[in-house]
mmCIF file of C-alpha atoms in Angstrom:
data_model
loop_
_atom_site.group_PDB
_atom_site.id
_atom_site.type_symbol
_atom_site.label_atom_id
_atom_site.label_comp_id
_atom_site.label_asym_id
_atom_site.label_seq_id
_atom_site.Cartn_x
_atom_site.Cartn_y
_atom_site.Cartn_z
ATOM 1 C CA MET A 621 8.990 0.758 -12.727
ATOM 2 C CA ALA A 622 11.596 -1.191 -10.853
ATOM 3 C CA VAL A 623 14.382 0.780 -12.758
ATOM 4 C CA GLU A 624 12.904 3.948 -12.049
ATOM 5 C CA ALA A 625 12.951 2.932 -8.515
ATOM 6 C CA GLY A 626 16.552 2.296 -8.679
ATOM 7 C CA HIS A 627 16.861 -1.284 -9.034
ATOM 8 C CA GLN A 628 18.878 -3.594 -11.339
ATOM 9 C CA VAL A 629 16.592 -5.498 -13.598
ATOM 10 C CA LEU A 630 17.427 -8.795 -15.505
ATOM 11 C CA ASN A 631 14.518 -9.570 -17.693
ATOM 12 C CA LEU A 632 14.160 -13.142 -18.783
ATOM 13 C CA ASP A 633 11.818 -13.864 -21.485
ATOM 14 C CA CYS A 634 11.851 -16.781 -24.152
ATOM 15 C CA LEU A 635 9.847 -14.547 -26.672
ATOM 16 C CA THR A 636 6.907 -16.640 -27.811
ATOM 17 C CA TYR A 637 4.426 -15.356 -30.459
ATOM 18 C CA ALA A 638 3.284 -12.928 -27.617
ATOM 19 C CA GLY A 639 6.916 -11.635 -26.981
ATOM 20 C CA ASN A 640 7.845 -8.081 -28.477
ATOM 21 C CA LEU A 641 11.115 -6.371 -28.056
ATOM 22 C CA ALA A 642 9.787 -3.192 -29.428
ATOM 23 C CA SER A 643 7.669 -3.111 -25.979
ATOM 24 C CA LEU A 644 10.855 -2.656 -24.446
ATOM 25 C CA ALA A 645 12.553 0.158 -26.421
ATOM 26 C CA SER A 646 12.168 2.963 -23.676
ATOM 27 C CA VAL A 647 14.427 0.875 -21.340
ATOM 28 C CA ALA A 648 16.229 -1.154 -23.586
ATOM 29 C CA LYS A 649 19.526 1.004 -23.290
ATOM 30 C CA HIS A 650 19.266 1.879 -19.793
ATOM 31 C CA PRO A 651 22.305 1.161 -17.760
ATOM 32 C CA ALA A 652 20.301 -0.824 -15.025
ATOM 33 C CA TYR A 653 18.449 -3.105 -17.408
ATOM 34 C CA GLN A 654 19.288 -6.308 -19.105
ATOM 35 C CA PHE A 655 17.538 -8.638 -21.075
ATOM 36 C CA ALA A 656 18.283 -12.326 -21.898
ATOM 37 C CA GLN A 657 16.307 -14.759 -24.101
ATOM 38 C CA VAL A 658 15.547 -17.685 -21.450
ATOM 39 C CA ASP A 659 13.051 -20.314 -21.396
ATOM 40 C CA ILE A 660 12.107 -20.973 -17.994
ATOM 41 C CA THR A 661 11.182 -24.679 -18.898
ATOM 42 C CA ASP A 662 15.114 -24.906 -19.497
ATOM 43 C CA ALA A 663 16.373 -25.605 -15.880
ATOM 44 C CA ASP A 664 19.976 -25.375 -16.787
ATOM 45 C CA ALA A 665 19.396 -21.957 -18.507
ATOM 46 C CA VAL A 666 17.594 -20.562 -15.567
ATOM 47 C CA ASN A 667 19.870 -22.018 -13.223
ATOM 48 C CA ALA A 668 22.915 -20.194 -14.728
ATOM 49 C CA ARG A 669 21.226 -16.756 -15.041
ATOM 50 C CA VAL A 670 20.314 -16.765 -11.403
ATOM 51 C CA LYS A 671 23.800 -17.999 -10.116
ATOM 52 C CA ASN A 672 25.479 -15.535 -12.291
ATOM 53 C CA TYR A 673 23.195 -12.540 -11.805
ATOM 54 C CA ARG A 674 22.655 -13.087 -7.859
ATOM 55 C CA PRO A 675 19.258 -11.268 -7.562
ATOM 56 C CA ASP A 676 17.956 -9.748 -4.265
ATOM 57 C CA ALA A 677 14.293 -10.741 -5.551
ATOM 58 C CA VAL A 678 12.793 -12.754 -8.017
ATOM 59 C CA MET A 679 9.372 -11.681 -9.587
ATOM 60 C CA HIS A 680 7.870 -14.579 -11.296
ATOM 61 C CA LEU A 681 5.518 -13.014 -14.162
ATOM 62 C CA ALA A 682 6.215 -15.598 -16.818
ATOM 63 C CA ALA A 683 2.975 -17.456 -18.029
ATOM 64 C CA GLU A 684 1.062 -19.035 -21.039
ATOM 65 C CA SER A 685 -2.199 -16.875 -19.927
ATOM 66 C CA HIS A 686 -4.568 -16.873 -22.857
ATOM 67 C CA VAL A 687 -7.696 -19.348 -21.927
ATOM 68 C CA ASP A 688 -8.546 -19.802 -25.578
ATOM 69 C CA ARG A 689 -5.041 -21.146 -26.376
ATOM 70 C CA SER A 690 -5.040 -23.298 -23.007
ATOM 71 C CA ILE A 691 -8.180 -25.234 -24.549
ATOM 72 C CA ASP A 692 -6.487 -25.795 -27.800
ATOM 73 C CA GLY A 693 -3.230 -26.641 -26.585
ATOM 74 C CA PRO A 694 -2.948 -27.348 -22.809
ATOM 75 C CA GLY A 695 0.422 -29.113 -22.933
ATOM 76 C CA GLN A 696 2.319 -26.063 -23.176
ATOM 77 C CA PHE A 697 0.556 -24.441 -20.289
ATOM 78 C CA ILE A 698 1.690 -26.925 -18.383
ATOM 79 C CA GLN A 699 5.189 -26.871 -19.277
ATOM 80 C CA THR A 700 5.524 -23.006 -18.711
ATOM 81 C CA ASN A 701 3.161 -22.710 -15.836
ATOM 82 C CA VAL A 702 3.928 -25.630 -13.977
ATOM 83 C CA ILE A 703 7.310 -27.177 -14.911
ATOM 84 C CA GLY A 704 8.679 -23.469 -15.398
ATOM 85 C CA THR A 705 7.367 -22.407 -11.743
ATOM 86 C CA TYR A 706 9.092 -25.408 -10.555
ATOM 87 C CA ASN A 707 12.385 -24.440 -12.426
ATOM 88 C CA LEU A 708 12.326 -20.961 -10.973
ATOM 89 C CA LEU A 709 11.462 -21.910 -7.487
ATOM 90 C CA GLN A 710 14.521 -24.535 -7.351
ATOM 91 C CA SER A 711 16.958 -22.034 -8.741
ATOM 92 C CA SER A 712 15.795 -19.521 -6.381
ATOM 93 C CA LEU A 713 15.862 -21.829 -3.352
ATOM 94 C CA ASN A 714 19.429 -22.850 -4.366
ATOM 95 C CA HIS A 715 20.692 -19.366 -4.599
ATOM 96 C CA TRP A 716 18.960 -18.133 -1.266
ATOM 97 C CA ARG A 717 20.933 -20.804 0.565
ATOM 98 C CA SER A 718 24.116 -19.623 -0.836
ATOM 99 C CA LEU A 719 23.546 -16.018 0.474
ATOM 100 C CA PRO A 720 25.169 -14.600 3.781
ATOM 101 C CA PRO A 721 22.345 -14.379 6.436
ATOM 102 C CA GLU A 722 21.619 -10.481 5.826
ATOM 103 C CA ASP A 723 20.991 -10.994 2.297
ATOM 104 C CA ALA A 724 18.879 -14.174 2.922
ATOM 105 C CA ASP A 725 16.759 -12.295 5.148
ATOM 106 C CA ARG A 726 16.088 -9.518 2.414
ATOM 107 C CA PHE A 727 15.241 -12.173 -0.340
ATOM 108 C CA ARG A 728 11.967 -12.217 -1.691
ATOM 109 C CA PHE A 729 10.382 -14.653 -4.576
ATOM 110 C CA LEU A 730 7.348 -12.996 -5.762
ATOM 111 C CA HIS A 731 4.839 -15.326 -7.556
ATOM 112 C CA VAL A 732 2.446 -13.406 -9.701
ATOM 113 C CA SER A 733 -0.942 -15.306 -10.357
ATOM 114 C CA THR A 734 -4.577 -14.845 -11.128
ATOM 115 C CA ASP A 735 -7.958 -14.694 -9.730
ATOM 116 C CA GLU A 736 -9.183 -17.443 -11.988
ATOM 117 C CA VAL A 737 -7.771 -20.001 -9.737
ATOM 118 C CA TYR A 738 -10.679 -19.667 -7.363
ATOM 119 C CA GLY A 739 -13.453 -20.570 -10.149
ATOM 120 C CA SER A 740 -16.637 -18.604 -10.739
ATOM 121 C CA LEU A 741 -18.813 -16.657 -8.358
ATOM 122 C CA GLY A 742 -22.504 -16.074 -8.229
ATOM 123 C CA ALA A 743 -24.259 -12.685 -8.283
ATOM 124 C CA GLU A 744 -22.841 -11.639 -4.677
ATOM 125 C CA GLY A 745 -19.565 -11.948 -2.946
ATOM 126 C CA LYS A 746 -15.718 -11.331 -3.907
ATOM 127 C CA PHE A 747 -12.662 -13.559 -3.925
ATOM 128 C CA THR A 748 -10.569 -13.193 -0.636
ATOM 129 C CA GLU A 749 -6.904 -14.625 -0.075
ATOM 130 C CA THR A 750 -8.818 -17.563 1.744
ATOM 131 C CA THR A 751 -11.138 -18.604 -1.118
ATOM 132 C CA SER A 752 -10.848 -22.116 -1.916
ATOM 133 C CA TYR A 753 -9.389 -22.933 -5.215
ATOM 134 C CA ASP A 754 -11.619 -24.276 -8.047
ATOM 135 C CA PRO A 755 -10.291 -23.762 -11.506
ATOM 136 C CA HIS A 756 -12.177 -24.648 -14.679
ATOM 137 C CA SER A 757 -9.970 -24.029 -17.453
ATOM 138 C CA PRO A 758 -6.333 -25.607 -18.516
ATOM 139 C CA TYR A 759 -4.922 -21.927 -17.891
ATOM 140 C CA SER A 760 -6.409 -21.606 -14.405
ATOM 141 C CA ALA A 761 -5.740 -25.169 -13.450
ATOM 142 C CA THR A 762 -1.942 -24.747 -14.183
ATOM 143 C CA LYS A 763 -1.773 -21.339 -12.479
ATOM 144 C CA ALA A 764 -3.414 -23.149 -9.399
ATOM 145 C CA SER A 765 -0.918 -25.763 -9.629
ATOM 146 C CA SER A 766 2.024 -23.090 -9.481
ATOM 147 C CA ASP A 767 0.331 -21.357 -6.643
ATOM 148 C CA HIS A 768 0.547 -24.516 -4.599
ATOM 149 C CA LEU A 769 4.177 -25.042 -5.568
ATOM 150 C CA ALA A 770 5.116 -21.687 -4.593
ATOM 151 C CA ARG A 771 3.399 -22.083 -1.100
ATOM 152 C CA ALA A 772 4.875 -25.586 -0.901
ATOM 153 C CA TRP A 773 8.480 -23.893 -1.311
ATOM 154 C CA HIS A 774 7.989 -21.729 1.469
ATOM 155 C CA ASP A 775 6.371 -23.983 3.850
ATOM 156 C CA THR A 776 8.869 -26.823 3.170
ATOM 157 C CA TYR A 777 12.156 -25.339 2.578
ATOM 158 C CA GLY A 778 11.625 -21.741 4.279
ATOM 159 C CA LEU A 779 11.908 -19.851 0.936
ATOM 160 C CA PRO A 780 10.487 -16.199 1.438
ATOM 161 C CA VAL A 781 7.873 -16.438 -1.101
ATOM 162 C CA LEU A 782 4.864 -14.068 -1.733
ATOM 163 C CA VAL A 783 1.861 -14.702 -3.840
ATOM 164 C CA THR A 784 -0.417 -12.176 -5.681
ATOM 165 C CA ASN A 785 -3.792 -13.217 -7.215
ATOM 166 C CA CYS A 786 -4.958 -10.140 -9.557
ATOM 167 C CA SER A 787 -8.059 -9.683 -11.684
ATOM 168 C CA ASN A 788 -8.283 -9.017 -15.573
ATOM 169 C CA ASN A 789 -5.381 -6.456 -16.667
ATOM 170 C CA TYR A 790 -5.350 -4.155 -19.388
ATOM 171 C CA GLY A 791 -3.451 -1.439 -20.716
ATOM 172 C CA PRO A 792 -0.815 -0.582 -23.281
ATOM 173 C CA TYR A 793 1.222 -3.285 -25.104
ATOM 174 C CA GLN A 794 -1.267 -5.993 -24.476
ATOM 175 C CA PHE A 795 -1.028 -8.673 -26.750
ATOM 176 C CA PRO A 796 -4.045 -8.217 -29.426
ATOM 177 C CA GLU A 797 -5.481 -11.697 -28.485
ATOM 178 C CA LYS A 798 -6.919 -10.159 -25.390
ATOM 179 C CA LEU A 799 -10.259 -8.845 -25.364
ATOM 180 C CA ILE A 800 -9.534 -5.093 -24.950
ATOM 181 C CA PRO A 801 -7.166 -4.596 -28.143
ATOM 182 C CA VAL A 802 -9.238 -7.153 -29.759
ATOM 183 C CA VAL A 803 -12.231 -4.532 -29.458
ATOM 184 C CA ILE A 804 -9.982 -1.527 -30.331
ATOM 185 C CA LEU A 805 -8.519 -3.150 -33.399
ATOM 186 C CA LYS A 806 -11.616 -4.735 -34.744
ATOM 187 C CA CYS A 807 -13.112 -1.177 -34.363
ATOM 188 C CA LEU A 808 -10.243 0.178 -36.357
ATOM 189 C CA ARG A 809 -10.586 -2.291 -39.161
ATOM 190 C CA GLY A 810 -14.284 -2.331 -39.251
ATOM 191 C CA GLU A 811 -14.331 -6.032 -38.466
ATOM 192 C CA SER A 812 -17.183 -7.986 -36.433
ATOM 193 C CA ILE A 813 -16.310 -7.768 -32.703
ATOM 194 C CA PRO A 814 -16.844 -11.182 -31.288
ATOM 195 C CA VAL A 815 -18.735 -11.601 -28.011
ATOM 196 C CA TYR A 816 -19.327 -14.711 -25.990
ATOM 197 C CA GLY A 817 -22.661 -16.099 -25.399
ATOM 198 C CA LYS A 818 -24.826 -12.969 -24.227
ATOM 199 C CA GLY A 819 -21.758 -11.027 -22.784
ATOM 200 C CA GLU A 820 -23.200 -11.568 -19.407
ATOM 201 C CA ASN A 821 -19.952 -12.690 -17.824
ATOM 202 C CA ILE A 822 -18.660 -10.361 -15.206
ATOM 203 C CA ARG A 823 -14.741 -9.374 -14.736
ATOM 204 C CA ASP A 824 -13.020 -7.037 -12.497
ATOM 205 C CA TRP A 825 -10.814 -4.720 -14.604
ATOM 206 C CA LEU A 826 -7.332 -3.677 -13.319
ATOM 207 C CA TYR A 827 -5.050 -1.161 -15.120
ATOM 208 C CA VAL A 828 -1.317 -2.384 -15.784
ATOM 209 C CA ASP A 829 0.424 0.447 -13.971
ATOM 210 C CA ASP A 830 -1.970 0.007 -10.871
ATOM 211 C CA HIS A 831 -0.839 -3.840 -10.916
ATOM 212 C CA CYS A 832 2.680 -3.033 -11.352
ATOM 213 C CA ARG A 833 2.732 -0.367 -8.344
ATOM 214 C CA ALA A 834 0.882 -3.133 -6.140
ATOM 215 C CA LEU A 835 3.483 -5.812 -6.995
ATOM 216 C CA MET A 836 6.278 -3.227 -6.092
ATOM 217 C CA ALA A 837 4.691 -2.921 -2.829
ATOM 218 C CA VAL A 838 4.106 -6.608 -2.175
ATOM 219 C CA ALA A 839 7.854 -7.281 -3.111
ATOM 220 C CA ASN A 840 9.198 -4.649 -0.736
ATOM 221 C CA HIS A 841 6.876 -4.544 2.141
ATOM 222 C CA GLY A 842 4.905 -7.937 1.750
ATOM 223 C CA LYS A 843 5.130 -10.886 4.715
ATOM 224 C CA PRO A 844 6.740 -13.919 3.294
ATOM 225 C CA GLY A 845 4.288 -16.849 3.429
ATOM 226 C CA GLU A 846 1.460 -14.372 2.705
ATOM 227 C CA THR A 847 -1.174 -13.971 -0.328
ATOM 228 C CA TYR A 848 -2.313 -10.755 -1.607
ATOM 229 C CA ASN A 849 -5.333 -10.313 -3.860
ATOM 230 C CA ILE A 850 -5.315 -7.126 -6.309
ATOM 231 C CA GLY A 851 -8.271 -5.726 -8.063
ATOM 232 C CA GLY A 852 -9.279 -2.674 -9.884
ATOM 233 C CA ASN A 853 -12.882 -2.287 -8.324
ATOM 234 C CA ASN A 854 -14.071 -2.166 -11.659
ATOM 235 C CA GLU A 855 -16.835 -4.775 -12.325
ATOM 236 C CA ARG A 856 -18.638 -4.901 -15.677
ATOM 237 C CA THR A 857 -20.236 -7.618 -17.956
ATOM 238 C CA ASN A 858 -18.388 -8.432 -21.159
ATOM 239 C CA LEU A 859 -21.139 -6.743 -23.021
ATOM 240 C CA GLN A 860 -21.089 -3.467 -20.991
ATOM 241 C CA LEU A 861 -17.565 -3.301 -21.194
ATOM 242 C CA VAL A 862 -17.503 -3.675 -25.139
ATOM 243 C CA GLN A 863 -20.148 -1.237 -25.358
ATOM 244 C CA PHE A 864 -17.956 1.377 -23.372
ATOM 245 C CA LEU A 865 -15.060 0.670 -25.638
ATOM 246 C CA CYS A 866 -17.180 1.311 -28.694
ATOM 247 C CA VAL A 867 -18.203 4.785 -27.220
ATOM 248 C CA LEU A 868 -14.605 5.554 -26.603
ATOM 249 C CA MET A 869 -13.996 4.702 -29.868
ATOM 250 C CA ASP A 870 -16.938 6.754 -31.310
ATOM 251 C CA GLU A 871 -15.403 9.929 -29.588
ATOM 252 C CA LEU A 872 -11.571 9.497 -30.391
ATOM 253 C CA SER A 873 -11.804 7.712 -33.802
ATOM 254 C CA PRO A 874 -15.188 8.158 -35.374
ATOM 255 C CA LYS A 875 -16.231 5.553 -38.063
ATOM 256 C CA THR A 876 -18.111 6.724 -40.959
ATOM 257 C CA ILE A 877 -20.066 4.934 -43.466
ATOM 258 C CA PRO A 878 -21.289 6.244 -46.963
ATOM 259 C CA ASN A 879 -25.132 7.069 -47.034
ATOM 260 C CA THR A 880 -26.655 5.475 -49.830
ATOM 261 C CA SER A 881 -29.663 7.850 -50.001
ATOM 262 C CA PRO A 882 -29.338 10.634 -52.657
ATOM 263 C CA ARG A 883 -29.146 14.311 -51.133
ATOM 264 C CA PRO A 884 -32.652 15.902 -51.212
ATOM 265 C CA GLY A 885 -33.040 17.762 -54.536
ATOM 266 C CA SER A 886 -29.832 16.312 -55.936
ATOM 267 C CA GLY A 887 -31.528 14.114 -58.721
ATOM 268 C CA ARG A 888 -28.735 11.623 -58.226
ATOM 269 C CA GLY A 889 -29.225 7.887 -57.671
ATOM 270 C CA VAL A 890 -27.738 5.586 -54.929
ATOM 271 C CA GLY A 891 -23.860 6.570 -54.597
ATOM 272 C CA GLY A 892 -23.951 9.510 -56.765
ATOM 273 C CA GLU A 893 -22.819 12.990 -56.666
ATOM 274 C CA GLY A 894 -25.515 13.685 -53.932
ATOM 275 C CA ALA A 895 -24.244 11.086 -51.021
ATOM 276 C CA ILE A 896 -22.854 12.189 -47.899
ATOM 277 C CA ALA A 897 -21.119 10.542 -45.121
ATOM 278 C CA LEU A 898 -22.838 9.526 -41.859
ATOM 279 C CA ALA A 899 -21.099 9.120 -38.734
ATOM 280 C CA SER A 900 -21.963 5.427 -37.093
ATOM 281 C CA SER A 901 -21.319 3.679 -33.958
ATOM 282 C CA HIS A 902 -18.809 1.219 -33.570
ATOM 283 C CA SER A 903 -21.377 -0.925 -31.585
ATOM 284 C CA SER A 904 -22.991 -1.970 -34.734
ATOM 285 C CA LEU A 905 -20.070 -4.131 -35.004
ATOM 286 C CA ILE A 906 -20.901 -6.222 -32.153
ATOM 287 C CA THR A 907 -21.515 -9.743 -32.813
ATOM 288 C CA PHE A 908 -22.441 -12.818 -30.323
ATOM 289 C CA VAL A 909 -20.700 -15.884 -30.819
ATOM 290 C CA THR A 910 -20.818 -19.574 -29.330
ATOM 291 C CA ASP A 911 -19.736 -19.235 -25.598
ATOM 292 C CA ARG A 912 -16.339 -20.956 -24.834
ATOM 293 C CA PRO A 913 -16.403 -24.304 -22.762
ATOM 294 C CA GLY A 914 -15.803 -23.926 -18.850
ATOM 295 C CA HIS A 915 -16.438 -19.935 -19.225
ATOM 296 C CA ASP A 916 -16.842 -18.697 -15.338
ATOM 297 C CA LEU A 917 -19.654 -16.361 -15.015
ATOM 298 C CA ARG A 918 -18.041 -13.523 -12.737
ATOM 299 C CA TYR A 919 -14.984 -13.009 -11.046
ATOM 300 C CA ALA A 920 -14.665 -10.097 -8.357
ATOM 301 C CA ILE A 921 -11.625 -9.353 -6.102
ATOM 302 C CA ASP A 922 -11.692 -8.233 -2.347
ATOM 303 C CA ALA A 923 -8.535 -6.213 -2.089
ATOM 304 C CA THR A 924 -8.987 -4.873 1.517
ATOM 305 C CA LYS A 925 -5.868 -6.826 2.864
ATOM 306 C CA ILE A 926 -3.388 -5.241 0.267
ATOM 307 C CA GLU A 927 -5.209 -1.839 1.047
ATOM 308 C CA ARG A 928 -5.200 -2.286 4.812
ATOM 309 C CA GLU A 929 -1.590 -3.802 5.265
ATOM 310 C CA LEU A 930 0.527 -1.981 2.320
ATOM 311 C CA ASN A 931 -1.591 0.983 1.556
ATOM 312 C CA TRP A 932 -2.096 0.236 -1.976
ATOM 313 C CA ARG A 933 -5.124 1.404 -4.136
ATOM 314 C CA PRO A 934 -5.751 1.680 -7.754
ATOM 315 C CA GLN A 935 -5.083 5.069 -9.065
ATOM 316 C CA GLU A 936 -7.295 4.577 -12.317
ATOM 317 C CA ASP A 937 -10.901 4.239 -12.323
ATOM 318 C CA PHE A 938 -13.010 2.448 -15.164
ATOM 319 C CA GLU A 939 -13.203 5.586 -17.588
ATOM 320 C CA SER A 940 -9.719 6.841 -16.966
ATOM 321 C CA GLY A 941 -7.850 3.718 -17.720
ATOM 322 C CA PHE A 942 -9.724 2.614 -20.605
ATOM 323 C CA ARG A 943 -9.716 6.015 -22.133
ATOM 324 C CA LYS A 944 -5.722 5.937 -21.708
ATOM 325 C CA THR A 945 -5.789 2.549 -23.120
ATOM 326 C CA VAL A 946 -7.631 3.262 -26.489
ATOM 327 C CA GLN A 947 -5.755 6.499 -26.806
ATOM 328 C CA TRP A 948 -2.225 4.456 -26.723
ATOM 329 C CA TYR A 949 -3.816 1.864 -29.428
ATOM 330 C CA LEU A 950 -4.512 4.642 -31.635
ATOM 331 C CA ASP A 951 -1.281 6.743 -30.974
ATOM 332 C CA ASN A 952 0.876 3.422 -31.432
ATOM 333 C CA GLN A 953 -0.414 1.678 -34.465
ATOM 334 C CA SER A 954 3.108 0.889 -35.695
ATOM 335 C CA TRP A 955 3.442 -1.359 -32.495
ATOM 336 C CA TRP A 956 0.290 -3.638 -33.214
ATOM 337 C CA GLN A 957 0.559 -3.382 -37.150
ATOM 338 C CA SER A 958 3.845 -5.162 -36.713
ATOM 339 C CA ILE A 959 2.282 -8.244 -35.190
ATOM 340 C CA PRO A 960 1.072 -11.039 -37.856
ATOM 341 C CA SER A 961 -2.752 -10.597 -37.707
ATOM 342 C CA ASN A 962 -2.908 -14.289 -38.101
ATOM 343 C CA GLU A 963 -1.407 -14.566 -34.407
ATOM 344 C CA TRP A 964 -4.747 -12.843 -32.923
ATOM 345 C CA ALA A 965 -7.449 -12.215 -35.423
ATOM 346 C CA GLY A 966 -9.376 -15.266 -35.214
ATOM 347 C CA ARG A 967 -9.248 -15.222 -31.351
#
């Protein structure tokens, strides 16, 4: 999206298990796009890239982000989300201080974060930009720490920092450990679809392209030192969401099972010549599993501020965004089939 808007882009990524260069095929050869395999926990590598590229803005989206993995191995989340953020802030600060006044006035550091830093809501209310932090998982705790660092670099050093906190993202190219692709791919493989607890946890869902449009609006027009919440206005329980995805899969990729009863008058036994195939709902694959520790009940974003100040609103509603997403995974099976299933199937 930044390339389409006429910007030059340098993409830094260390290509962990979730990195996939195939996702960048459409822009890989664009003259305005460059890629560098860099780990943001490597301060020297980050410094070198920022110093040589001399960016007008840094958009910090790099993070370890899967809650289950943060429970199993919190150390990597501390390294990437805390130490990595510190490295980017320091490199950006040094670069910003070297700029002539006019360029320094235009420079922005956009720190992209999550609504999970706010903790859990009850049945009523929504997160605002002034909601107190109350993280409950190693993932959300490390993101909360990175948010505080970003704001401190603004308040202490004057670095023109902007912070965004978004609700759950979904859409094309999402790594298959996340809930949406897990459900779609489990449906395609005829495997059990795991739902934590009773599926009562509520999330607000934001289509990835809407999120990108919001980030561009904040980077171009946001006020340094401010925080902007970004939400999709799409609250659903996990069970409601999984059931809806099953309905879409029933429509777009029907599942059939053999009818074990003989056709009337056929004189055949089970599985014989008279057997026919029947359509079956993918919802029959839903299985409830033990809830994960510290599982927040409800997230909901109040996006009034970004709507009012930057004139941003999500373009996709609940049905349109998820229909596009399911269709993308059906149309791009070679993309997800290239990912080893042991990286995601058990999550």
